[in-house]
Coordinates of C-alpha atoms and ligand atoms in Angstrom, one line a residue:
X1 CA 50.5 -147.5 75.7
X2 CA 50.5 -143.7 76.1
X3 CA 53.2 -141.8 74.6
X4 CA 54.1 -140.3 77.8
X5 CA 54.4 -144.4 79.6
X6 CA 56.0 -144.8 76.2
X7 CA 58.7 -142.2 77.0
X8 CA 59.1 -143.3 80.7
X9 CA 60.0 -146.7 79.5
X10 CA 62.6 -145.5 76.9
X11 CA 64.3 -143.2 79.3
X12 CA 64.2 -146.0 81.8
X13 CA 65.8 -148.2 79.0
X14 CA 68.3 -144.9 78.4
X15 CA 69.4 -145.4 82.2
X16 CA 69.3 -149.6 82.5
X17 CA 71.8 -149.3 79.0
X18 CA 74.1 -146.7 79.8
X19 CA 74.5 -146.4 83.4
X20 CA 76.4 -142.6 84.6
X21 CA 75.7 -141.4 81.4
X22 CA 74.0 -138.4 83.1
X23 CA 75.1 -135.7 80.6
X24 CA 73.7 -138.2 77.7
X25 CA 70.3 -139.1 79.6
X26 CA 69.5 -135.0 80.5
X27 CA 70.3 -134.8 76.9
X28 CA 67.6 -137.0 75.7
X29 CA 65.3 -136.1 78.6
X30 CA 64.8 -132.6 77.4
X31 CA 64.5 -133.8 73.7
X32 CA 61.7 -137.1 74.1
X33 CA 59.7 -134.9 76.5
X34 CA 59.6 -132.0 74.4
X35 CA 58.5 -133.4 71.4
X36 CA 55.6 -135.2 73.3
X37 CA 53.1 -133.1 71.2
X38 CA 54.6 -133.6 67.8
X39 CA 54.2 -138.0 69.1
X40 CA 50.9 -137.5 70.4
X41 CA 49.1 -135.5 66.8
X42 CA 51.6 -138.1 64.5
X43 CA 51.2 -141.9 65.4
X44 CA 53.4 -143.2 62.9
X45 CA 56.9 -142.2 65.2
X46 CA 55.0 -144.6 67.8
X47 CA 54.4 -146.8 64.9
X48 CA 57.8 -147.1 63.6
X49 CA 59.2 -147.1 67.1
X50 CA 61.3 -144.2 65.9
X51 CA 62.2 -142.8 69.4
X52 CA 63.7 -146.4 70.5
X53 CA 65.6 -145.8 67.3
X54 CA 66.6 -142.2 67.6
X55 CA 68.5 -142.3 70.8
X56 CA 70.8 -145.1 70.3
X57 CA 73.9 -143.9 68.1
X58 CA 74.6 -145.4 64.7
X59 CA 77.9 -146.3 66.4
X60 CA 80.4 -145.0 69.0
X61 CA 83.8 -146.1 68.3
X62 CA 86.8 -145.8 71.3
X63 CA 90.2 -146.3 70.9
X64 CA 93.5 -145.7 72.1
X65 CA 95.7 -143.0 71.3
X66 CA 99.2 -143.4 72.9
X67 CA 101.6 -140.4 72.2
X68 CA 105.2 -139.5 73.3
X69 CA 105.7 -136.8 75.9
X70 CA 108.8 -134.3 75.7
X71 CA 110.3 -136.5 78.3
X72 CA 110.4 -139.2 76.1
X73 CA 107.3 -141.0 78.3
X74 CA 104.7 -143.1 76.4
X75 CA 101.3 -141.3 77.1
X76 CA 97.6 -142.8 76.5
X77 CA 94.5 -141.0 76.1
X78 CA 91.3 -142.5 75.4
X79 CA 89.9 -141.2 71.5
X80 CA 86.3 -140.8 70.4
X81 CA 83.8 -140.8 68.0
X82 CA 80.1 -141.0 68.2
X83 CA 78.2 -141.5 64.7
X84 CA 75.0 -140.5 65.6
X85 CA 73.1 -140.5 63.3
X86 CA 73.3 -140.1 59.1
X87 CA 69.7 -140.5 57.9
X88 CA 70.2 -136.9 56.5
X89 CA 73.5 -136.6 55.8
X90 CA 76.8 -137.6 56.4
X91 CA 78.2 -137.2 60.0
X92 CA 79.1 -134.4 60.6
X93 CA 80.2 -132.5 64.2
X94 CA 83.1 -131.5 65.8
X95 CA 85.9 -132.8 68.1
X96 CA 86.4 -131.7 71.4
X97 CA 89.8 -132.3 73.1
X98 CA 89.5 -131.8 77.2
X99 CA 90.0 -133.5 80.4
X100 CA 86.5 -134.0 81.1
X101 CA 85.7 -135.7 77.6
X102 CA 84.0 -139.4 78.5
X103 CA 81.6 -141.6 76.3
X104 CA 78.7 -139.7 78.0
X105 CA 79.9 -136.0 77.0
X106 CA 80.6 -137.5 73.6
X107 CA 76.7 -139.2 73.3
X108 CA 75.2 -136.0 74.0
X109 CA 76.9 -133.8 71.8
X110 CA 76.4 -136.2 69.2
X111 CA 72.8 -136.4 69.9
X112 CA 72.3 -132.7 70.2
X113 CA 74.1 -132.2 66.7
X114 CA 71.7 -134.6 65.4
X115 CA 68.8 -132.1 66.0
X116 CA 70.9 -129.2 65.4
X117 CA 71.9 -129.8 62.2
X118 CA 68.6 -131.0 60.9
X119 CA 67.4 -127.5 61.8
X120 CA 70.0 -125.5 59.9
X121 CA 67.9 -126.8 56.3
X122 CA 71.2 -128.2 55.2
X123 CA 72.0 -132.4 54.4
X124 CA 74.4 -132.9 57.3
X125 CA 73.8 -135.6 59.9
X126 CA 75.0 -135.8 63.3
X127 CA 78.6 -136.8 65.4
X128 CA 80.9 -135.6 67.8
X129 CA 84.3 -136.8 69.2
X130 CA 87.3 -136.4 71.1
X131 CA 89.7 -137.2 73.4
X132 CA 89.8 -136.5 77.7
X133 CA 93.5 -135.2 76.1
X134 CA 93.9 -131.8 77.8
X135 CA 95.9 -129.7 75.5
X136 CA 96.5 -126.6 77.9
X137 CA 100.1 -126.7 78.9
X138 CA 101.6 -129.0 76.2
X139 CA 104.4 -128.2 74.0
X140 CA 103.8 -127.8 70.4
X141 CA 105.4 -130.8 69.8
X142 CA 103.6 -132.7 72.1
X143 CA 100.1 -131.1 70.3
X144 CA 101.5 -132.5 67.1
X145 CA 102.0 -136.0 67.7
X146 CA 99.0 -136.6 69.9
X147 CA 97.1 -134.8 67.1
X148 CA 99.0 -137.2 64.3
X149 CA 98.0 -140.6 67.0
X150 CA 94.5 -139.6 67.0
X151 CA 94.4 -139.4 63.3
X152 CA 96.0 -142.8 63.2
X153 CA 92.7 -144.0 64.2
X154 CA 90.1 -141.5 63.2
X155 CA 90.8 -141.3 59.5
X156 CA 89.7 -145.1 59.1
X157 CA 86.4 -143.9 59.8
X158 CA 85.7 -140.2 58.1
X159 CA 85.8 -138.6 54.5
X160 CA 84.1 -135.6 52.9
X161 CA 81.1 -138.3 52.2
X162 CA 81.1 -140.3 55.7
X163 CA 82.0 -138.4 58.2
X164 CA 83.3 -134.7 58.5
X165 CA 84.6 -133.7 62.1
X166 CA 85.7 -129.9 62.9
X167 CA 86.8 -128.2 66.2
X168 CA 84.5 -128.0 69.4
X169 CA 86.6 -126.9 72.9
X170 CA 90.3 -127.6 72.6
X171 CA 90.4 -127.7 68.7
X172 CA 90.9 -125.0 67.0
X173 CA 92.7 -123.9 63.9
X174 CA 95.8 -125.8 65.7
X175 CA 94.8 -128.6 66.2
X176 CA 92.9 -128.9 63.1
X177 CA 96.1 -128.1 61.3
X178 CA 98.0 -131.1 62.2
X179 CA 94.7 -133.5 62.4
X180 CA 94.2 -132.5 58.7
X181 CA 98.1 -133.0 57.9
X182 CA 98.3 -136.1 58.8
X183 CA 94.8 -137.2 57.0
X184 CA 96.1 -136.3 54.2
X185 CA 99.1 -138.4 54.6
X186 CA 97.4 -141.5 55.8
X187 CA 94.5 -141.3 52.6
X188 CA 97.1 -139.7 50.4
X189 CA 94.5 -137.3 49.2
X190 CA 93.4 -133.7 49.4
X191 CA 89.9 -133.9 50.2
X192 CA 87.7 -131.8 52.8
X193 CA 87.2 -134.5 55.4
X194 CA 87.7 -131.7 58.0
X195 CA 86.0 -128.5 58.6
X196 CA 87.3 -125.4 60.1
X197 CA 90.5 -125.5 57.6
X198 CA 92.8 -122.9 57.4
X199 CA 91.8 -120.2 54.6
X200 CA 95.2 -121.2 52.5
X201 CA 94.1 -125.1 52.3
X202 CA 90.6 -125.3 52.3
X203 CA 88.8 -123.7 55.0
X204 CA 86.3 -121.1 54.6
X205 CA 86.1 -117.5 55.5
X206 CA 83.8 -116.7 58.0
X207 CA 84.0 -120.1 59.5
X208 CA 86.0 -118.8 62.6
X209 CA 83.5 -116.3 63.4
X210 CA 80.3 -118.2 62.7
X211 CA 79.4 -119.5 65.8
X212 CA 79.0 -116.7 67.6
X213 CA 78.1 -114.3 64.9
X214 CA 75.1 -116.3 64.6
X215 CA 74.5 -116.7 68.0
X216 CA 74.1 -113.2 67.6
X217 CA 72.2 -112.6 64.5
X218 CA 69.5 -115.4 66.4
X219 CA 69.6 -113.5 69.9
X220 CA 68.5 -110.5 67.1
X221 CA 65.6 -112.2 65.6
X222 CA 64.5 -113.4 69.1
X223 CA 64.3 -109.7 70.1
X224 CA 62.7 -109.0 66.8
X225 CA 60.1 -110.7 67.1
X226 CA 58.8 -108.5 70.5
X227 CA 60.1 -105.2 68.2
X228 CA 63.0 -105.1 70.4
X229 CA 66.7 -105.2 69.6
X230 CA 69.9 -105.2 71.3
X231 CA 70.8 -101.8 71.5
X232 CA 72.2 -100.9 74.4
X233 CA 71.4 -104.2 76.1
X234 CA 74.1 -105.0 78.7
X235 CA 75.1 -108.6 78.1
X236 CA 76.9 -111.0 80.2
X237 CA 78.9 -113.9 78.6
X238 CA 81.0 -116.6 79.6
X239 CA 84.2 -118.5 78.2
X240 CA 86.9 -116.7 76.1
X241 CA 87.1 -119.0 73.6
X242 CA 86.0 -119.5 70.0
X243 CA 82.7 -118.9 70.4
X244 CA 82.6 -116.6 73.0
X245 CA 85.0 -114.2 71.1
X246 CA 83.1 -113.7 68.2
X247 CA 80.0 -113.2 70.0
X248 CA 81.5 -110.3 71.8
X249 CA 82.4 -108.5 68.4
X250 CA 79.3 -109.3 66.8
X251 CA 77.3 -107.9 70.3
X252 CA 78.9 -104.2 69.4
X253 CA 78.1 -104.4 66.1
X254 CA 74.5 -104.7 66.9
X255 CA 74.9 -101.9 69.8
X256 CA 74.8 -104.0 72.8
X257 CA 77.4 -104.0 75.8
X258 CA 79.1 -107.3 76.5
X259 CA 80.8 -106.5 80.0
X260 CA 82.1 -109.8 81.2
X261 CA 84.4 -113.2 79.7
X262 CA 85.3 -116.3 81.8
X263 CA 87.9 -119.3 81.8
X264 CA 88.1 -122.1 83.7
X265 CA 90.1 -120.1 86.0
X266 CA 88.2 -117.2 86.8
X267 CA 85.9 -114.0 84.9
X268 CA 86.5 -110.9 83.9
X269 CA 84.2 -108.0 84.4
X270 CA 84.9 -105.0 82.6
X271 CA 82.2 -102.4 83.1
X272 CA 83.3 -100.0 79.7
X273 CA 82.7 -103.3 77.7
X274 CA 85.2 -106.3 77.1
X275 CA 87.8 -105.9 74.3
X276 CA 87.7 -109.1 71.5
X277 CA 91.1 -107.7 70.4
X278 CA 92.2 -108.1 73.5
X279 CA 90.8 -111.6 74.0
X280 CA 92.0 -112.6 70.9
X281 CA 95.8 -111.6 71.8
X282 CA 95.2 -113.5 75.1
X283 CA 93.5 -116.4 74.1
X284 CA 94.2 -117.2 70.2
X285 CA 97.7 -115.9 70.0
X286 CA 99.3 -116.3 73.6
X287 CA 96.6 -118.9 74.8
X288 CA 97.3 -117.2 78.1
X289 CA 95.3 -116.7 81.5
X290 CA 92.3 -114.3 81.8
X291 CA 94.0 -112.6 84.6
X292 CA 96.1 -111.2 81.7
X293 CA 93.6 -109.3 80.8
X294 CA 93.6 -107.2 83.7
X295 CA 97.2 -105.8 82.9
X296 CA 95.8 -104.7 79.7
X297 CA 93.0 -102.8 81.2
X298 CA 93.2 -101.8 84.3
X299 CA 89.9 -101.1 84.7
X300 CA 88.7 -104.0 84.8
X301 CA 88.2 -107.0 87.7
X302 CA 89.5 -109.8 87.3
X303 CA 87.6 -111.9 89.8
X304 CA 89.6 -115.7 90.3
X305 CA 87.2 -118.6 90.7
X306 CA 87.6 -119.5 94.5
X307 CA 86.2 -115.9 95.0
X308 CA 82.7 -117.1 93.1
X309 CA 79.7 -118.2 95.9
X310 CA 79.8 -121.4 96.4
X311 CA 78.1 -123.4 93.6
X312 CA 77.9 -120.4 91.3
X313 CA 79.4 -119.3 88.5
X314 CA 80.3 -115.7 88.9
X315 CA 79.7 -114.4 85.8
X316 CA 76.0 -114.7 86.0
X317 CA 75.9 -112.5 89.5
X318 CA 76.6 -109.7 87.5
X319 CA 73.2 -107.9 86.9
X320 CA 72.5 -107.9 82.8
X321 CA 69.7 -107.5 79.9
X322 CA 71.0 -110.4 78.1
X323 CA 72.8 -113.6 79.1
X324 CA 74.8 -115.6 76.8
X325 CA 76.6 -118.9 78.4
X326 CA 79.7 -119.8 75.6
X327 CA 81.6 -122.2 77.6
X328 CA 80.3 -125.4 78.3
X329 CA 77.4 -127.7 79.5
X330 CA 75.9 -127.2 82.5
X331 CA 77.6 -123.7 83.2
X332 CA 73.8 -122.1 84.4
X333 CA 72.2 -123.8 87.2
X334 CA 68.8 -123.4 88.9
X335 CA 70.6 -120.5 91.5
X336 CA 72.2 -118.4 88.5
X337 CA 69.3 -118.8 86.4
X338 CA 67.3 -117.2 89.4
X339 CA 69.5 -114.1 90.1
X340 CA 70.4 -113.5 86.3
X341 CA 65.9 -113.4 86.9
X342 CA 65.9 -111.5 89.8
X343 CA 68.7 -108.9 87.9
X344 CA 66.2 -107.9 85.4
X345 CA 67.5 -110.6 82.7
X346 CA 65.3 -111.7 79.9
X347 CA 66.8 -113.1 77.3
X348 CA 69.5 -116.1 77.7
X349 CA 70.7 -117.7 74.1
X350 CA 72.9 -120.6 74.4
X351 CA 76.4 -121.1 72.7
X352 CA 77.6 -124.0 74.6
X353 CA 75.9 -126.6 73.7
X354 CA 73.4 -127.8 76.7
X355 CA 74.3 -124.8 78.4
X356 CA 71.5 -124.7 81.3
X357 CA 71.2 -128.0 84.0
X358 CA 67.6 -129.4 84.2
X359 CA 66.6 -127.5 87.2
X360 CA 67.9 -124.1 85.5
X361 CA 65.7 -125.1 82.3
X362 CA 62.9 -125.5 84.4
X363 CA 63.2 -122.4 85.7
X364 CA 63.4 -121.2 82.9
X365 CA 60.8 -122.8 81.3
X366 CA 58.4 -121.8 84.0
X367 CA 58.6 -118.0 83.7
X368 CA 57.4 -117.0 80.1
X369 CA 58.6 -113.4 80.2
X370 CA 62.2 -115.0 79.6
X371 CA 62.9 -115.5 76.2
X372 CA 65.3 -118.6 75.5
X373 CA 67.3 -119.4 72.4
X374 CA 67.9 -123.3 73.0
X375 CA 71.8 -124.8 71.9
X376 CA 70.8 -126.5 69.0
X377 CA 69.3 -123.6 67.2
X378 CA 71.0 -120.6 68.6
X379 CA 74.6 -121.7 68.2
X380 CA 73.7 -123.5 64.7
X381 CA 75.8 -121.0 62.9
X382 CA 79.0 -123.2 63.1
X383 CA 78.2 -126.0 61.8
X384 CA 76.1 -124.6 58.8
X385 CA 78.9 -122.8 57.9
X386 CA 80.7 -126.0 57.9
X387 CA 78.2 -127.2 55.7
X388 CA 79.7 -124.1 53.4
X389 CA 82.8 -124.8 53.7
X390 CA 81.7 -128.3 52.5
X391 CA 80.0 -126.7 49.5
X392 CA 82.7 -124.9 48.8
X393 CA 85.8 -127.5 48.7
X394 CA 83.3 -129.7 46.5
X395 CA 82.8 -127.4 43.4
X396 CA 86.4 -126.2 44.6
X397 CA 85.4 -122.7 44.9
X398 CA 86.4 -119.6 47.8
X399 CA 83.8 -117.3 48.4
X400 CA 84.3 -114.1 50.3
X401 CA 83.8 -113.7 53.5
X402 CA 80.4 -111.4 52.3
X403 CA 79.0 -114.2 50.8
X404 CA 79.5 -116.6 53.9
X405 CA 78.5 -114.1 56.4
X406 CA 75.4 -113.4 54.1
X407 CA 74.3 -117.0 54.0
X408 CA 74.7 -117.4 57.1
X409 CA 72.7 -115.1 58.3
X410 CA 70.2 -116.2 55.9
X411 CA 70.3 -119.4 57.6
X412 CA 70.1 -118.5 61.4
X413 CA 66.8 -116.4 60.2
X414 CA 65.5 -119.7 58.4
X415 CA 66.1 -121.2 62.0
X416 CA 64.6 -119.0 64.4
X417 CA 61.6 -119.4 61.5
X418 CA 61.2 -122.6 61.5
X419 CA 61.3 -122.8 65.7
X420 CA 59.0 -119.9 66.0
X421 CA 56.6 -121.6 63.4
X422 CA 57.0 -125.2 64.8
X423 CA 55.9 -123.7 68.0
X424 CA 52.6 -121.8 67.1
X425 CA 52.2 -124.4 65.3
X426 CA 51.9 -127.2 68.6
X427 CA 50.2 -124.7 70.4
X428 CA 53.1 -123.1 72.2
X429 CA 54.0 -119.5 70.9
X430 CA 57.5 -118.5 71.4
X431 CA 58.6 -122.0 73.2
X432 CA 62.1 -122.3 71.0
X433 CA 62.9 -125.0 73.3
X434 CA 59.8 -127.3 72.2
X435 CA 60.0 -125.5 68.7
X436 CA 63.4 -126.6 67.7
X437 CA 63.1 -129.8 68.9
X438 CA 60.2 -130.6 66.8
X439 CA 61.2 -129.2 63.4
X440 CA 64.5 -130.8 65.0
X441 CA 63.7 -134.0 65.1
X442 CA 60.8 -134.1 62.6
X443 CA 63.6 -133.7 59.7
X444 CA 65.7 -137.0 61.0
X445 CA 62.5 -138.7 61.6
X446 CA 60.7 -138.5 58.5
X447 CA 63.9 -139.7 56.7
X448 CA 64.1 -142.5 59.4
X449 CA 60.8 -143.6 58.1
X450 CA 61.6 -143.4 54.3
X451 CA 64.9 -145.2 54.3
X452 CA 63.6 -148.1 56.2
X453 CA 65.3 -150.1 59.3
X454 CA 68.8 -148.7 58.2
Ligands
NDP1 P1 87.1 -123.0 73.2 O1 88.0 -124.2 73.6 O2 87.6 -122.1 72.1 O3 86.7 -122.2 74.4 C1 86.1 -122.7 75.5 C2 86.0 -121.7 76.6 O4 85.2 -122.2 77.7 C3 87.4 -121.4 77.2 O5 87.3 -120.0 77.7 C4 87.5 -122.3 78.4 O6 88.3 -121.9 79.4 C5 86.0 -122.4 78.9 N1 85.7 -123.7 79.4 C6 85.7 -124.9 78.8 N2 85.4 -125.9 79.7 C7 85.2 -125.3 80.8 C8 84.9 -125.8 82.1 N3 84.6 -127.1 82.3 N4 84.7 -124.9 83.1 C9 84.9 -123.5 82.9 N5 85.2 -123.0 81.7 C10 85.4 -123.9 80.7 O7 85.8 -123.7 72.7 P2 84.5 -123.1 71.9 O8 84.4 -121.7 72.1 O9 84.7 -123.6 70.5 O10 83.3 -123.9 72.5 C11 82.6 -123.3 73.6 C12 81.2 -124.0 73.7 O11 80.5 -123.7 72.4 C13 81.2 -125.5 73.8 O12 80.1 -125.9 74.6 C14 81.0 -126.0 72.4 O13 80.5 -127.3 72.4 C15 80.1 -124.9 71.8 N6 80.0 -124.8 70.4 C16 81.2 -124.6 69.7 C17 81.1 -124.4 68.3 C18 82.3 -124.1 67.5 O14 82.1 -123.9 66.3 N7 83.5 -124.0 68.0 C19 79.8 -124.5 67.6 C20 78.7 -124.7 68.5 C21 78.8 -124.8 69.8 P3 89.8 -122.4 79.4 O15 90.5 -121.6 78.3 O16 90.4 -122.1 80.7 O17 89.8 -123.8 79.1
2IT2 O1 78.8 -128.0 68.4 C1 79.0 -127.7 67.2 O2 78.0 -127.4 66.5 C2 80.4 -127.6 66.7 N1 81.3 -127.8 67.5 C3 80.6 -127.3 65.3 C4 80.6 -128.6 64.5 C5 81.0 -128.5 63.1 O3 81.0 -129.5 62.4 O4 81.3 -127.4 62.6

């Protein structure tokens, strides 16, 4: 059979098996037809029926999490986690806690972080979980003891050698905090089953930042490549979160202009250049609107989300040099994609994972003189530094935040390498898309083989 009937069939089986899964199936689509040339020059994937193999997760366990309201109500959310795959590693990916978390968001994640980590060089393999648990508007106390009922479950199932989860959307330092407490309890050890630890117990430095300092630091290479930079590039981004934070203060440090943020409520675009300090008083301390913002600077326009064009997300209308999406999947569809184009944007690096819908990638895809860091290399930087902070809590050391933000660095060059090279290499300079698949998948692939029908 060709490989291409080969992948039709497997993506049909992908359908017939997990029916509505569409996240997980666009997932898997962009991967199995990217890496078509890697299958077609190297039989012995076909041969091992590796791809069969590589899309179905090691396990995916749900459960229920029933916590007490302030009311005194008995609450149930449904919990998460996806082991995807640990043929190079232990798990390792984070936990997202949001309303729109199902066992499809949860597959693709943990298939994405698959690839993703392979590519950062370091021994990690891939998971992701969660809960549809919405933590906006909850009382402290009701973040603890949903936090402490997930754990009741979850830590049956991690350790610093199985399985180490960290924070993806809704879980932060927080949430982490209690998720961590109560591990400890229930194991009655201190061990780093958790990454994204508070400095005092654990954590590293640098791992709040690493995300989006190393989307950054990749968006640089990319640019280096065609002796460009991001001086005085004008960049759009979206979400106000984690990622998107630190990829605002790293963007000045590199010279560029990051004038607009979004939530789920609305953007902010701020001509003179968004403020992280301010972001980080709105969002980390007060976990406030982005309206807030506004009163802060004055200057700025806040622009709620009912005022977007239909079926748009308004930050992308705004013209740019650089777009970088830090929200969540499917935030850029085909009609951004096309005026970010028609604006004069060329380069769009992903920090939410899966940022772009199909169409959008196509798009993308289909005009060359848009360079494109892909998710699972570009927003790398977070989980590798996990992997540090890893390294760290095993030979029980702190390094400074020089060090981290040194490696890391390090290791967001060794990954825009190793796409670049993969690439040339299959005959498809500067594809980063095809190119981190590849190396991506190669990695997990390879040990697949070695290890046998584990
Ligand atoms: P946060 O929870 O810190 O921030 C998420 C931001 O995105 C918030 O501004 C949130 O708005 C907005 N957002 C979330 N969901 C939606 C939605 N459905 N529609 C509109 N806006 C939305 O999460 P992170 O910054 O950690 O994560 C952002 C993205 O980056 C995710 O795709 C995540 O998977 C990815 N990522 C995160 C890493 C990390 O280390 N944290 C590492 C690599 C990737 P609001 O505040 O209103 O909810
Ligand atoms: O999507 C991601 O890479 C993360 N949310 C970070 C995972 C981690 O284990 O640090």
């Amino acid at each position: 059979m060709s490989i291409i009937k080969c992948i039709d069939r497997v993506l049909q089986e992908v359908q017939d098996a997990s029916p509505g899964q569409d996240e997980f199936y666009q997932a898997v689509e962009e991967v199995l037809h990217s890496i078509i040339p890697l299958l077609e020059a190297e039989p012995k994937y076909n041969e091992f029926n590796i791809i069969e193999r590589i899309i179905v997760p090691e396990r995916s366990l749900v459960f229920r999490v029933v916590w007490m309201d302030d009311s005194g109500n008995y609450r149930t959310n449904i919990g998460y986690r996806t082991q995807f795959n640990s043929a190079i590693g232990p798990y390792k990916g984070g936990l997202r806690f949001h309303s729109s978390v199902n066992l499809s968001i949860i597959k693709f994640l943990g298939f994405e972080q698959t690839f993703k980590n392979s590519l950062t060089g370091l021994n990690i393999g891939g998971a992701k979980g969660g809960s549809n648990f919405d933590p906006k508007g909850k009382s402290e106390g009701e973040i603890i003891r949903f936090c402490q009922s997930f754990m009741n479950e979850l830590y049956k199932y991690i350790g610093h050698t199985k399985d180490i989860p960290a924070g993806d959307i809704g879980v932060g330092g927080r949430e982490l905090g209690y998720l961590f407490g109560h591990y400890k309890k229930l194991v009655g050890s201190f061990e780093g089953a958790l990454t994204g630890k508070g400095i005092n117990w654990g954590g590293s430095l640098g791992r709040k930042e690493a995300t989006g300092f190393g989307l950054a630091y990749f968006a640089q290479e990319m640019l280096n490549k065609q002796d460009d930079s991001l001086k005085d590039k004008i960049c759009t981004v979206s979400g106000s979160g984690n990622v998107a934070i630190y990829t605002v203060q790293k963007l000045y440090s590199m010279k560029a202009l990051p004038v607009t943020c979004s939530d789920s409520r609305g953007m902010i675009y701020h001509k003179s250049g968004i403020d992280p300090d301010t972001l980080k008083l709105i969002k980390e301390v007060k976990r406030g609107d982005l309206s807030e913002y506004k009163l802060i600077h004055p200057d700025s326009k806040y622009i709620p989300k009912r005022h977007y064009k239909q079926g748009r997300n308004g930050v992308w209308s705004v013209p740019c040099d650089a777009a970088f999406p830090c929200a969540t999947q499917n935030e850029l569809n085909f009609a951004d994609v096309q005026t970010l184009y028609e604006n004069g944007c060329r380069l769009i690096v992903e920090g939410s994972n899966m940022s772009t819908t199909k169409r959008a990638a196509d798009f993308i895809m289909a005009h060359r003189d848009i360079l494109y860091g892909p998710a699972k290399a570009a927003n790398a930087g977070g989980v590798a530094t996990s992997q540090l902070e890893m390294s760290q809590n095993a030979s029980m050391q702190n390094w400074s935040f020089g060090k981290v933000d040194t490696k890391l660095h390090a290791i967001m060059q060794s990954i825009f390498k190793n796409a670049y090279e993969t690439s040339v290499e299959f005959g498809d300079e500067g594809n980063l898309m095809m190119g981190a698949n590849i190396a991506g998948f190669r990695k997990v692939a390879d040990a697949m083989i070695d290890q046998g029908p584990a």
